[in-house]
PDB file of C-alpha atoms in Angstrom:
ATOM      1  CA  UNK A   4      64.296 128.580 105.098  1.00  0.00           C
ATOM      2  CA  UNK A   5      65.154 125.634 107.561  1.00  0.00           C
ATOM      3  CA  UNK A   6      63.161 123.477 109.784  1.00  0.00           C
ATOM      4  CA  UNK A   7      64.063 123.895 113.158  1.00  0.00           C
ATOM      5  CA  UNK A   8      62.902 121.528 114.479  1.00  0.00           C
ATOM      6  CA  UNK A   9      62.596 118.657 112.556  1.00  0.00           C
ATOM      7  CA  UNK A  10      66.444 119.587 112.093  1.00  0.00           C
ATOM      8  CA  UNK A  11      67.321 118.890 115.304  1.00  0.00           C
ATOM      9  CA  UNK A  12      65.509 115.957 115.864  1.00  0.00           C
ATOM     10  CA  UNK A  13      67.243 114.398 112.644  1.00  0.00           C
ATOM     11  CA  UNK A  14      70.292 115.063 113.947  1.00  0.00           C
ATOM     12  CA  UNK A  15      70.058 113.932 117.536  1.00  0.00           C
ATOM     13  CA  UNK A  16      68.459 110.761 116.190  1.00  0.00           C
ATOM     14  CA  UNK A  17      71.169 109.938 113.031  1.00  0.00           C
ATOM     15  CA  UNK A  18      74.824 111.755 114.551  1.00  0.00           C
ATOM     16  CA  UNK A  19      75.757 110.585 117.456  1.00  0.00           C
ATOM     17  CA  UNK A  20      79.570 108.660 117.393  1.00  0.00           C
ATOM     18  CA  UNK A  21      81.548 110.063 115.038  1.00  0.00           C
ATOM     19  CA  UNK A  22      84.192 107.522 114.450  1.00  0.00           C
ATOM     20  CA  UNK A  23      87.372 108.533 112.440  1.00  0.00           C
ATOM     21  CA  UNK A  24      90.923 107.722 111.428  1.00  0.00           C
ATOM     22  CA  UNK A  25      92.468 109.433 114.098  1.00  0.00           C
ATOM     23  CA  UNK A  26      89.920 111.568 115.679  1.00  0.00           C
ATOM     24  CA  UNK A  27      86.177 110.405 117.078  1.00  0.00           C
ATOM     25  CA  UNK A  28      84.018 112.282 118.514  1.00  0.00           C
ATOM     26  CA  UNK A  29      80.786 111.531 121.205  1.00  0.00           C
ATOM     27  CA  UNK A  30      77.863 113.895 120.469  1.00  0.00           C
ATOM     28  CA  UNK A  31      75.765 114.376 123.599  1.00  0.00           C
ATOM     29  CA  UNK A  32      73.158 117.023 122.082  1.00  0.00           C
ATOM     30  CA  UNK A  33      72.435 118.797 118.903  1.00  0.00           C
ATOM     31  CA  UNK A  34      70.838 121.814 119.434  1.00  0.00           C
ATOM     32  CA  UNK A  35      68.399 123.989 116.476  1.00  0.00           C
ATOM     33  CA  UNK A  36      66.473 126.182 118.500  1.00  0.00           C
ATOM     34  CA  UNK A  37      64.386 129.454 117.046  1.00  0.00           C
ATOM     35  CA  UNK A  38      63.872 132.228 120.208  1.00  0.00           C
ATOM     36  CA  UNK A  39      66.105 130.245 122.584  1.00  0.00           C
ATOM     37  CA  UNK A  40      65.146 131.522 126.239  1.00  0.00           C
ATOM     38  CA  UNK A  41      67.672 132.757 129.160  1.00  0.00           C
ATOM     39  CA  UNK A  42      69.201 129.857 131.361  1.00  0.00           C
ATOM     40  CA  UNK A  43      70.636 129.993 134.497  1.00  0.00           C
ATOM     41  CA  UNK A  44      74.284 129.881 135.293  1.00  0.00           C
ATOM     42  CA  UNK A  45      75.471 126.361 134.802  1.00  0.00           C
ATOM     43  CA  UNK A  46      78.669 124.154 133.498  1.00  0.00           C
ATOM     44  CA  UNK A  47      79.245 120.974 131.430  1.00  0.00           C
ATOM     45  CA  UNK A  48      81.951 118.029 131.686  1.00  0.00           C
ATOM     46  CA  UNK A  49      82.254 118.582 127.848  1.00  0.00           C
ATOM     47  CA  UNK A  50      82.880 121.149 124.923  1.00  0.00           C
ATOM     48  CA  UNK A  51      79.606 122.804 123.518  1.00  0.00           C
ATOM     49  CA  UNK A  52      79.916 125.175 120.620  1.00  0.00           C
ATOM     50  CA  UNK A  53      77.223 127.303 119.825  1.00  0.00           C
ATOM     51  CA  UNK A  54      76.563 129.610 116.729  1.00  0.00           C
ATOM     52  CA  UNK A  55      74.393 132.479 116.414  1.00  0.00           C
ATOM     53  CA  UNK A  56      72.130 132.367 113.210  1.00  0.00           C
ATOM     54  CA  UNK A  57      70.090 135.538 114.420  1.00  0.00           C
ATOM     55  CA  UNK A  58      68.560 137.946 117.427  1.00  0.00           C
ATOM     56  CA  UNK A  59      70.743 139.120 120.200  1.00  0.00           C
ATOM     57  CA  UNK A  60      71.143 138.030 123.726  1.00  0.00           C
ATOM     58  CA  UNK A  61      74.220 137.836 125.881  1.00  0.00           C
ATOM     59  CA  UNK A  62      76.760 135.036 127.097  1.00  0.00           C
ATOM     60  CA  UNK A  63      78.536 135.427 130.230  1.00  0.00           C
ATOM     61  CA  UNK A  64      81.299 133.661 130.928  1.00  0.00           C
ATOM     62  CA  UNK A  65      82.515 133.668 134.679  1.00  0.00           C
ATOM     63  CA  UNK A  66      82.561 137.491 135.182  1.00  0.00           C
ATOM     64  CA  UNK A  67      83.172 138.094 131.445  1.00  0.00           C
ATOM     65  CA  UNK A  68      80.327 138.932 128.936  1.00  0.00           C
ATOM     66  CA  UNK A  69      80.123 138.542 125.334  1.00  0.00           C
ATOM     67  CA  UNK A  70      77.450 139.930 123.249  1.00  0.00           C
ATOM     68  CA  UNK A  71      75.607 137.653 121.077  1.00  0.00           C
ATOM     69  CA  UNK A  72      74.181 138.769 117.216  1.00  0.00           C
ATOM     70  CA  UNK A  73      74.162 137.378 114.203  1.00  0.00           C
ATOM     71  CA  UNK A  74      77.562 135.894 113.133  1.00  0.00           C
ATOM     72  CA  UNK A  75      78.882 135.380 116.140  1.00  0.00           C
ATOM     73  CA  UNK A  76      80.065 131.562 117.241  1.00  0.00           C
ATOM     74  CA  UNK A  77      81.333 130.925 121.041  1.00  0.00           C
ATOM     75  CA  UNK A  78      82.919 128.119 122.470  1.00  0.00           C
ATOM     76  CA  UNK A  79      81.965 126.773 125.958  1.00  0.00           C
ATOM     77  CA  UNK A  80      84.902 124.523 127.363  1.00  0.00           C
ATOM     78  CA  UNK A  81      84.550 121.971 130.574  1.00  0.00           C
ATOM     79  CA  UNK A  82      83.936 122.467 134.294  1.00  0.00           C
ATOM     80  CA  UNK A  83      83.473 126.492 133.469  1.00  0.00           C
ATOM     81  CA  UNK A  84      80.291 127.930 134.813  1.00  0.00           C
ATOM     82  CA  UNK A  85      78.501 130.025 132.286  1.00  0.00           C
ATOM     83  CA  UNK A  86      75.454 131.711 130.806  1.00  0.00           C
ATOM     84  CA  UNK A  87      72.951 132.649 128.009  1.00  0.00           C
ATOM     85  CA  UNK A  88      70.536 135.983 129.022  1.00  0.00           C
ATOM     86  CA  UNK A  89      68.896 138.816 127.960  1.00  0.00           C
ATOM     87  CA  UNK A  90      67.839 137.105 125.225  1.00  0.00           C
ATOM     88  CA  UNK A  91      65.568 138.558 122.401  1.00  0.00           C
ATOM     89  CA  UNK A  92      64.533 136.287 119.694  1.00  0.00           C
ATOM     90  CA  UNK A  93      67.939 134.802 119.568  1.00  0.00           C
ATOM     91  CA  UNK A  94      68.369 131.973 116.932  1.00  0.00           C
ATOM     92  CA  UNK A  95      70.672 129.125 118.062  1.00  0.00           C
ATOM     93  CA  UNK A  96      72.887 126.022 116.550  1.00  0.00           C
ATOM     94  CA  UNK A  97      74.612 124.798 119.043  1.00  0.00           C
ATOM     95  CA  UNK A  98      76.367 120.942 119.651  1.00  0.00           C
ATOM     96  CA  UNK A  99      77.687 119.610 122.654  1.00  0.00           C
ATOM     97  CA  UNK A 100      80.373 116.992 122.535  1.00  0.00           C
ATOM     98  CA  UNK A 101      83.815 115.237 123.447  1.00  0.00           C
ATOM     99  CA  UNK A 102      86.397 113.907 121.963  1.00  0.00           C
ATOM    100  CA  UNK A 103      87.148 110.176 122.145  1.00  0.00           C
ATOM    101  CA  UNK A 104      90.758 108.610 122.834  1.00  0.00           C
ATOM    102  CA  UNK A 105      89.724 105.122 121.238  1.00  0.00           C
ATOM    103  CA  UNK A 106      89.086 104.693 118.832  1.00  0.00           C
ATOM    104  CA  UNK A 107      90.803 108.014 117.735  1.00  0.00           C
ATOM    105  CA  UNK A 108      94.346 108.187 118.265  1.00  0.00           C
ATOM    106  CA  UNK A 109      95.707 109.566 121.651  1.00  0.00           C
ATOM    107  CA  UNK A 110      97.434 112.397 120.192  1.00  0.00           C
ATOM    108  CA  UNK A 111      95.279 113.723 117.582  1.00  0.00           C
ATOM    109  CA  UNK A 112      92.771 114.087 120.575  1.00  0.00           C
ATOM    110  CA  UNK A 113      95.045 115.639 122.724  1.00  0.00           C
ATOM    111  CA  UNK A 114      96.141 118.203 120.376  1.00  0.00           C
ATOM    112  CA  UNK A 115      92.277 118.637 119.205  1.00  0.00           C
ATOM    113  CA  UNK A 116      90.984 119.443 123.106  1.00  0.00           C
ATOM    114  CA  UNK A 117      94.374 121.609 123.354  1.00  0.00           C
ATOM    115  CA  UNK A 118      93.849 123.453 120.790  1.00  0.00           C
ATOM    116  CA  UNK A 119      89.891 124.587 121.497  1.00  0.00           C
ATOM    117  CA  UNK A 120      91.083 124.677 125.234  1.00  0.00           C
ATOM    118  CA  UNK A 121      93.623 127.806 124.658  1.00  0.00           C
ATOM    119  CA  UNK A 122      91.306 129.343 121.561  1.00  0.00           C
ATOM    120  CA  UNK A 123      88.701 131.913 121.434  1.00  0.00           C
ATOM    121  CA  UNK A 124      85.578 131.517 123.282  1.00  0.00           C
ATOM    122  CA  UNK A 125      83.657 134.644 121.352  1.00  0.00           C
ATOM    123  CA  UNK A 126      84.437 135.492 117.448  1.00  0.00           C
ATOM    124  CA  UNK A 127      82.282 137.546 115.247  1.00  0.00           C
ATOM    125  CA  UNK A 128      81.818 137.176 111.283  1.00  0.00           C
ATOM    126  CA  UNK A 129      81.797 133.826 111.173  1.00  0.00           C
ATOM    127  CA  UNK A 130      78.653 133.498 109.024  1.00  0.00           C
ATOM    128  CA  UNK A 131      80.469 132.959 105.711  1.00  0.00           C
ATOM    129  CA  UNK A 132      83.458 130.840 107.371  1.00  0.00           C
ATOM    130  CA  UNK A 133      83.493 126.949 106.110  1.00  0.00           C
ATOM    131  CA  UNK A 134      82.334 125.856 109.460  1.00  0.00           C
ATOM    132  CA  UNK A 135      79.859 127.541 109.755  1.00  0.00           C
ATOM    133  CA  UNK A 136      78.350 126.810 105.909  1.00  0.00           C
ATOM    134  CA  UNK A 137      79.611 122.963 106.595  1.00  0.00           C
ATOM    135  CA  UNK A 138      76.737 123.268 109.946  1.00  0.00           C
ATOM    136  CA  UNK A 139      74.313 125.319 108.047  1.00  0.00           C
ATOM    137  CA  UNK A 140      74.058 122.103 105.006  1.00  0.00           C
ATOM    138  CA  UNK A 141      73.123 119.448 107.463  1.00  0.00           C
ATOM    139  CA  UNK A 142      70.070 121.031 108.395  1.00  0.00           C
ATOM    140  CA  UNK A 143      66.777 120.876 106.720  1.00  0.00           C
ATOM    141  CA  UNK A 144      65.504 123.247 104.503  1.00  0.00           C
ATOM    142  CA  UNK A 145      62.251 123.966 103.957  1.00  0.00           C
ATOM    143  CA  UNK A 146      62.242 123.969 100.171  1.00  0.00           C
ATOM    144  CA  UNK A 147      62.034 120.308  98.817  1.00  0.00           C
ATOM    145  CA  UNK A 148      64.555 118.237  97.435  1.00  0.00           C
ATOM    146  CA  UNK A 149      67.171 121.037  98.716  1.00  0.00           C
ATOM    147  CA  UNK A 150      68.257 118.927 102.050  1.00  0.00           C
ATOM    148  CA  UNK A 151      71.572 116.665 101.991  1.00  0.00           C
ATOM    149  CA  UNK A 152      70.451 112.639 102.809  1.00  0.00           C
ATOM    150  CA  UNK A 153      70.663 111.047 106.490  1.00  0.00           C
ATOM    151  CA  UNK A 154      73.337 109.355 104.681  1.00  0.00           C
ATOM    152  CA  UNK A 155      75.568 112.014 104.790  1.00  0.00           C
ATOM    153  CA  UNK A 156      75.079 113.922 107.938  1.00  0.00           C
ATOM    154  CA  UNK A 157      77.683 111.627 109.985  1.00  0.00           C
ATOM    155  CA  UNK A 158      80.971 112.402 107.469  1.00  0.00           C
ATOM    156  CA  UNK A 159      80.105 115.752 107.369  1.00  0.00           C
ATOM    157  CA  UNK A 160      79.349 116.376 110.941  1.00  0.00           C
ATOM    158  CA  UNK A 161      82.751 115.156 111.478  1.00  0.00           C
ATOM    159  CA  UNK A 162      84.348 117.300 109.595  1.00  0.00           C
ATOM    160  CA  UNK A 163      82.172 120.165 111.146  1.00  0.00           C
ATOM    161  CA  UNK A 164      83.671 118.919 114.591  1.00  0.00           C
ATOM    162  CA  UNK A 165      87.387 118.928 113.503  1.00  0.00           C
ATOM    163  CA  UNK A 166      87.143 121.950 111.172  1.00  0.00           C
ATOM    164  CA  UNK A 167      86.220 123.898 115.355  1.00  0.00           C
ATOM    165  CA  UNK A 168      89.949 123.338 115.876  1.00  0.00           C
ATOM    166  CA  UNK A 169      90.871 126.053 112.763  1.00  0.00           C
ATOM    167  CA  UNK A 170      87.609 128.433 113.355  1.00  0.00           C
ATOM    168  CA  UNK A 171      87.997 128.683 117.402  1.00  0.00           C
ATOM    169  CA  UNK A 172      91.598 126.993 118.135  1.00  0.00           C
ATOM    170  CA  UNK A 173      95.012 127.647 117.683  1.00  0.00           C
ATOM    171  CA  UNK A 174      95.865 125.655 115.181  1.00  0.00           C
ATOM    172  CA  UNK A 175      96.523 126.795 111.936  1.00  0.00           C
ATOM    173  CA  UNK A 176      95.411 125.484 109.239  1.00  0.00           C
ATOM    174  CA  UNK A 177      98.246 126.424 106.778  1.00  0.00           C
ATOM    175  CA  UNK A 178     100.930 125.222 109.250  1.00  0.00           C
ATOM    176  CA  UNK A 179      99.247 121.873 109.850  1.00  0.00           C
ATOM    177  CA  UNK A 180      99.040 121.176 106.163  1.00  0.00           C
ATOM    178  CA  UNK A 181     101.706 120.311 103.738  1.00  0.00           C
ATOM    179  CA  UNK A 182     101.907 123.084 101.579  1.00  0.00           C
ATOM    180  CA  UNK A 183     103.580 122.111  97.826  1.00  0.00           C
ATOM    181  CA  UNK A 184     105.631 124.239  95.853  1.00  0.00           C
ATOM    182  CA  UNK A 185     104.874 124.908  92.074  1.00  0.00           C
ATOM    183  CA  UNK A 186     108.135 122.835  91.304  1.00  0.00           C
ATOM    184  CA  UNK A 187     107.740 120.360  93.610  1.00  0.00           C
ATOM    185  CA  UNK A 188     103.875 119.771  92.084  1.00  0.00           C
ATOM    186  CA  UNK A 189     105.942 119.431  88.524  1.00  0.00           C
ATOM    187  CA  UNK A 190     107.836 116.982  89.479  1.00  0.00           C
ATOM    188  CA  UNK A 191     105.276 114.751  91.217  1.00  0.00           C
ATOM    189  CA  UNK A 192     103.180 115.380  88.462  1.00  0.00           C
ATOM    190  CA  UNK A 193     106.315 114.533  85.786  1.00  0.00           C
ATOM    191  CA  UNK A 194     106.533 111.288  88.076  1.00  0.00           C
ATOM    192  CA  UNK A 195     102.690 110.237  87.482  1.00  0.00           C
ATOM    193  CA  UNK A 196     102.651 110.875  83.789  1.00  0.00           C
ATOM    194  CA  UNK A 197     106.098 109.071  83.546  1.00  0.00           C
ATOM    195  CA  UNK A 198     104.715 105.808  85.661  1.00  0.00           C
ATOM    196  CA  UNK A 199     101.364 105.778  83.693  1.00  0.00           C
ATOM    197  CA  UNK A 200     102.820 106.090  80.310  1.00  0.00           C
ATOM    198  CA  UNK A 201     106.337 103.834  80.460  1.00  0.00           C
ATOM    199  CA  UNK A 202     105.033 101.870  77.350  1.00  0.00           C
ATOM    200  CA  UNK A 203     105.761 104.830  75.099  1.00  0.00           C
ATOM    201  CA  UNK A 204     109.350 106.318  73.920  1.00  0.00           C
ATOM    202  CA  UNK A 205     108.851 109.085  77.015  1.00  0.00           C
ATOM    203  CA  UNK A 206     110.436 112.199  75.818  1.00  0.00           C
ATOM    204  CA  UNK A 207     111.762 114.936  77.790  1.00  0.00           C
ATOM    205  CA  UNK A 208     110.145 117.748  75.034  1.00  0.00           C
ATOM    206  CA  UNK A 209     106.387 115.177  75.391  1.00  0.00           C
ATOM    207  CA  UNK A 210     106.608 115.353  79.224  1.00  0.00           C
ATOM    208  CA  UNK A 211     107.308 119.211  79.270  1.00  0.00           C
ATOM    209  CA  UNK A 212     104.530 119.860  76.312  1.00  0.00           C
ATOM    210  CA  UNK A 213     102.340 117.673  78.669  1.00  0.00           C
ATOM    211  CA  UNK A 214     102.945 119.827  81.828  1.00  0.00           C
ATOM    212  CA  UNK A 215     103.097 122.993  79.653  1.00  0.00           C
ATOM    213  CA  UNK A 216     106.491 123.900  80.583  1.00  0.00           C
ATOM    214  CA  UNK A 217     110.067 124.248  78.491  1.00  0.00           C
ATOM    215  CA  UNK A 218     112.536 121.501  78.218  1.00  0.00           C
ATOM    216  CA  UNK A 219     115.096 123.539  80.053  1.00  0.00           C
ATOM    217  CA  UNK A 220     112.772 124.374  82.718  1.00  0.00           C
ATOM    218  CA  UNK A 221     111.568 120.882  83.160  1.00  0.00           C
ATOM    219  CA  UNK A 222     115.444 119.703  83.237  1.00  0.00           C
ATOM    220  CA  UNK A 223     116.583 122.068  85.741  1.00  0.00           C
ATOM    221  CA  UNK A 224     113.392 120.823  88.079  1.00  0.00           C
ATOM    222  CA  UNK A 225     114.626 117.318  88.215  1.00  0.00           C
ATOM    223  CA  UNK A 226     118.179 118.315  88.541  1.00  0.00           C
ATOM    224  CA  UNK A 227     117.117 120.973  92.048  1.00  0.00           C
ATOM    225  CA  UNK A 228     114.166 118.760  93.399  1.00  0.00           C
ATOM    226  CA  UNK A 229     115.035 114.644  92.634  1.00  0.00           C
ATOM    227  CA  UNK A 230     118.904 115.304  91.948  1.00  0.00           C
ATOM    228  CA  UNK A 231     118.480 112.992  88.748  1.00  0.00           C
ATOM    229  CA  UNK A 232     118.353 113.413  85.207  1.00  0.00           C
ATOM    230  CA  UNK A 233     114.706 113.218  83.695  1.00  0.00           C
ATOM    231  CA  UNK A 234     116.602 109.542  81.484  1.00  0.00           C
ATOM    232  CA  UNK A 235     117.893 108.301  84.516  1.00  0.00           C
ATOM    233  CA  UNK A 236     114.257 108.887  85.892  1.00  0.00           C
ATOM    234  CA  UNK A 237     112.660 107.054  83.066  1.00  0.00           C
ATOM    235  CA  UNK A 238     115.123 104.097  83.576  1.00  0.00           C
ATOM    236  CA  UNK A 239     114.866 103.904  87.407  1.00  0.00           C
ATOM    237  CA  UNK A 240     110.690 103.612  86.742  1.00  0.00           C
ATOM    238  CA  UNK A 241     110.603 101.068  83.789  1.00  0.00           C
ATOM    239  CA  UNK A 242     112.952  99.048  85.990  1.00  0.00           C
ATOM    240  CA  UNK A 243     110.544  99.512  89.271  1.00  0.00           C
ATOM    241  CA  UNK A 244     107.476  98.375  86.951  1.00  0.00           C
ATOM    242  CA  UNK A 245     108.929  95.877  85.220  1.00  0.00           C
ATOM    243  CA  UNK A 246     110.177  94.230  89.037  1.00  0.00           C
ATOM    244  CA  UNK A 247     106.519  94.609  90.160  1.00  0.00           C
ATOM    245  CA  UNK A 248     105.226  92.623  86.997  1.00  0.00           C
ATOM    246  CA  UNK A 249     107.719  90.143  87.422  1.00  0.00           C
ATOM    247  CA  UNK A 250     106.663  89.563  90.955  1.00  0.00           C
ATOM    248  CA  UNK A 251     103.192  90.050  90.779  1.00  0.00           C
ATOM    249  CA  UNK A 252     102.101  88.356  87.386  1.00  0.00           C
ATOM    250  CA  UNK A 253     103.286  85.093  84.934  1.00  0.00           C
ATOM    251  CA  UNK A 254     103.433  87.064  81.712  1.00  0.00           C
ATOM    252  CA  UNK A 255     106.428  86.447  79.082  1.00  0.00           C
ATOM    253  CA  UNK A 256     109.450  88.868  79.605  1.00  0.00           C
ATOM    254  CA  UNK A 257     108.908  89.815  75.961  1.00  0.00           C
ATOM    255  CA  UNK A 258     105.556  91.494  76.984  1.00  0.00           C
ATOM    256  CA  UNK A 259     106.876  92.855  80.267  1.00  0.00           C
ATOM    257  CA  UNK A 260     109.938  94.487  78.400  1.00  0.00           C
ATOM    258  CA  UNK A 261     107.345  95.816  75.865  1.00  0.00           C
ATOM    259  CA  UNK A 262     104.661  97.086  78.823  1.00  0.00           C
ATOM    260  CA  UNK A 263     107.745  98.931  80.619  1.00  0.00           C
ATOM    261  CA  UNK A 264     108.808 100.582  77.388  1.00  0.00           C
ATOM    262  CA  UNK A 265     111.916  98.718  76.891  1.00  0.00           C
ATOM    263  CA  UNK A 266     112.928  98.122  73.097  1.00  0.00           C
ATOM    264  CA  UNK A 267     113.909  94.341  73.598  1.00  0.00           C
ATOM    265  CA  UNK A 268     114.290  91.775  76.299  1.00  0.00           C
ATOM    266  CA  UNK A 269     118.073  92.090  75.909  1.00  0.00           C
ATOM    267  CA  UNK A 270     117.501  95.961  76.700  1.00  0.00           C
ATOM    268  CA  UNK A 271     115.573  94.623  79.679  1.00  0.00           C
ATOM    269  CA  UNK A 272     118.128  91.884  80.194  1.00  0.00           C
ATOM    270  CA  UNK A 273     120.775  94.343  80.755  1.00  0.00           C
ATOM    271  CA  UNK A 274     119.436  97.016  82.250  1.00  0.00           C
ATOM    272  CA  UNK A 275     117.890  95.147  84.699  1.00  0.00           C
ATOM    273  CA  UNK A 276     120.774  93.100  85.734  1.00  0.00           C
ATOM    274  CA  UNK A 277     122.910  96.467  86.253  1.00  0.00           C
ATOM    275  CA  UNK A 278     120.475  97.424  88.941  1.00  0.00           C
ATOM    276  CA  UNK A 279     119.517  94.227  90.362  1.00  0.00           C
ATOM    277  CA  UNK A 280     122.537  92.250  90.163  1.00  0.00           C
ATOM    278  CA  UNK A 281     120.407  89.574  87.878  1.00  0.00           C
ATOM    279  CA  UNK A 282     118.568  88.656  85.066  1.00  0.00           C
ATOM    280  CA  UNK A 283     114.959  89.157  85.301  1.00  0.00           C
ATOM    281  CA  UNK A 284     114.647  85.127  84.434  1.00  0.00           C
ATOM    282  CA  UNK A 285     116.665  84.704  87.440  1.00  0.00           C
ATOM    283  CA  UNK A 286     114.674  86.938  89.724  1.00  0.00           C
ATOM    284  CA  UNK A 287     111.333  85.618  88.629  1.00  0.00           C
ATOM    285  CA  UNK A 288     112.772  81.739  89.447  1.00  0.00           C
ATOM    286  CA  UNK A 289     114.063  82.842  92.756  1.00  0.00           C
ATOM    287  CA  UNK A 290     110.603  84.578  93.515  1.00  0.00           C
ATOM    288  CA  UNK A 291     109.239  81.074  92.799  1.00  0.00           C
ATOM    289  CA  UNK A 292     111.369  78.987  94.614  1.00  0.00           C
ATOM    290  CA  UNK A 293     110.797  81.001  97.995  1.00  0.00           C
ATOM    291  CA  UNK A 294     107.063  80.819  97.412  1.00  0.00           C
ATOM    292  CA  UNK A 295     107.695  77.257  97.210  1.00  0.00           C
ATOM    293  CA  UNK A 296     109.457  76.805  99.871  1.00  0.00           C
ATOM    294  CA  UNK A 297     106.691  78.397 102.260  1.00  0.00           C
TER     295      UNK A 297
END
């Protein structure tokens, strides 16, 4: 089904730094190895994470041992001495690596080596976990046309690496990420239908068809989550938009008042000037007249 080899020497040779936004990684070793043999007691400076894709064998730990099958992923952490024996026909993935304080953020590296520092060394079932699947697509398979492009291997590889914090760490993944309420997704996604559609009249009973909800229901949400009516919402964004055209383009007020959905320039006029303290003339020449002046 895969090629071992050829596997492994793709990925030594095309993922090695894995630079990200606030995490990087170093790769010292990839390993894809069919009937890996015993070693001898040893330890590394770095992490090495190591997945068992068949056979048996046994990984010893200090004085600890683990048995090793199919499904089962370990996690070898720095300056530990440890072992693989009593191997038979034991099937291997395994990558050694560290993480990198530049050019990934201080913190976000801390928190990544913490977290696979005080996690599991030995879990079991982890064939069908998204790690595990995430490895199992960068290799190459021996049917053609079925392998993912060199292209790819070094995004995804990353997110193999950071995706070790959730399968062997202690950081979980529901915690760590921002988890939305129904409402709250209502309203945000009231907000982006409102802000891509001010040209129209904007109704409250065409916004609530649009989201599938009632008009009460859609009321109430703006009145518990935003505090503001679903008008005063509508005002408060054709006044934002029409601000950003003003700034950011030369058109006519006419068209701006008709592009933010207001009825006339006066509407604009006036509206405006109650919630900028002038006329949109006036803030457009003032705009100008600072640009000049720089």
């Amino acid at each position: 089904m895969y090629q071992w080899s050829k596997s492994e020497s793709r990925l030594n040779r095309y993922v090695g730094l894995l630079e990200g936004q606030s995490l990087s990684f170093l790769i010292h070793y990839w390993g894809v190895v069919q009937h890996l043999a015993s070693n001898s007691m040893h330890k590394h400076s770095f992490f090495e994470v190591c997945y068992v894709n068949g056979g048996t064998g046994v990984y010893t730990e200090g004085d600890i041992e683990y048995p090793l099958y199919k499904g089962v992923t370990i996690c070898t952490r720095p300056n530990l001495f440890h072992q693989i024996k009593d191997v038979d026909q034991l099937d291997l993935l395994f990558v050694a690596f560290e993480t990198l304080e530049q050019p990934s953020g201080a913190e976000a590296a801390e928190n990544y080596t913490s977290a696979l520092n005080r996690g599991a060394v030995w879990i079991e079932h982890s064939s069908e976990s998204p790690s595990i699947l995430l490895w199992k697509s960068l290799l190459l398979r021996s049917q053609p046309n079925t392998s993912l492009p060199v292209s790819l291997l070094p995004k995804l590889a990353h997110a193999l690496l950071e995706s070790f914090s959730f399968l062997l760490g202690s950081i979980n993944n529901l915690e760590s990420t921002p988890i939305f309420s129904n409402s709250a997704q209502l309203v945000r996604r009231a907000k982006l239908y409102i802000r891509d559609n001010l040209s129209g009249h904007l109704s409250l009973p065409e916004v609530a068809n649009f989201l599938n909800v009632s008009e009460r229901q859609l009321s109430r949400l703006f009145a518990s989550s935003i505090h503001e009516s679903f008008s005063s919402l509508v005002r408060t964004e054709r006044i934002r938009a029409a601000e950003l055209l003003l700034k950011q383009t030369n058109d006519p007020i006419k068209l701006i008042a008709e592009r933010t959905g207001f009825s006339s320039v006066h509407y604009l006029t006036r509206v405006f000037t109650q919630a900028k303290g002038v006329p949109p003339a006036a803030f457009r020449a003032t705009l100008t007249s600072a640009q000049n002046e720089d």
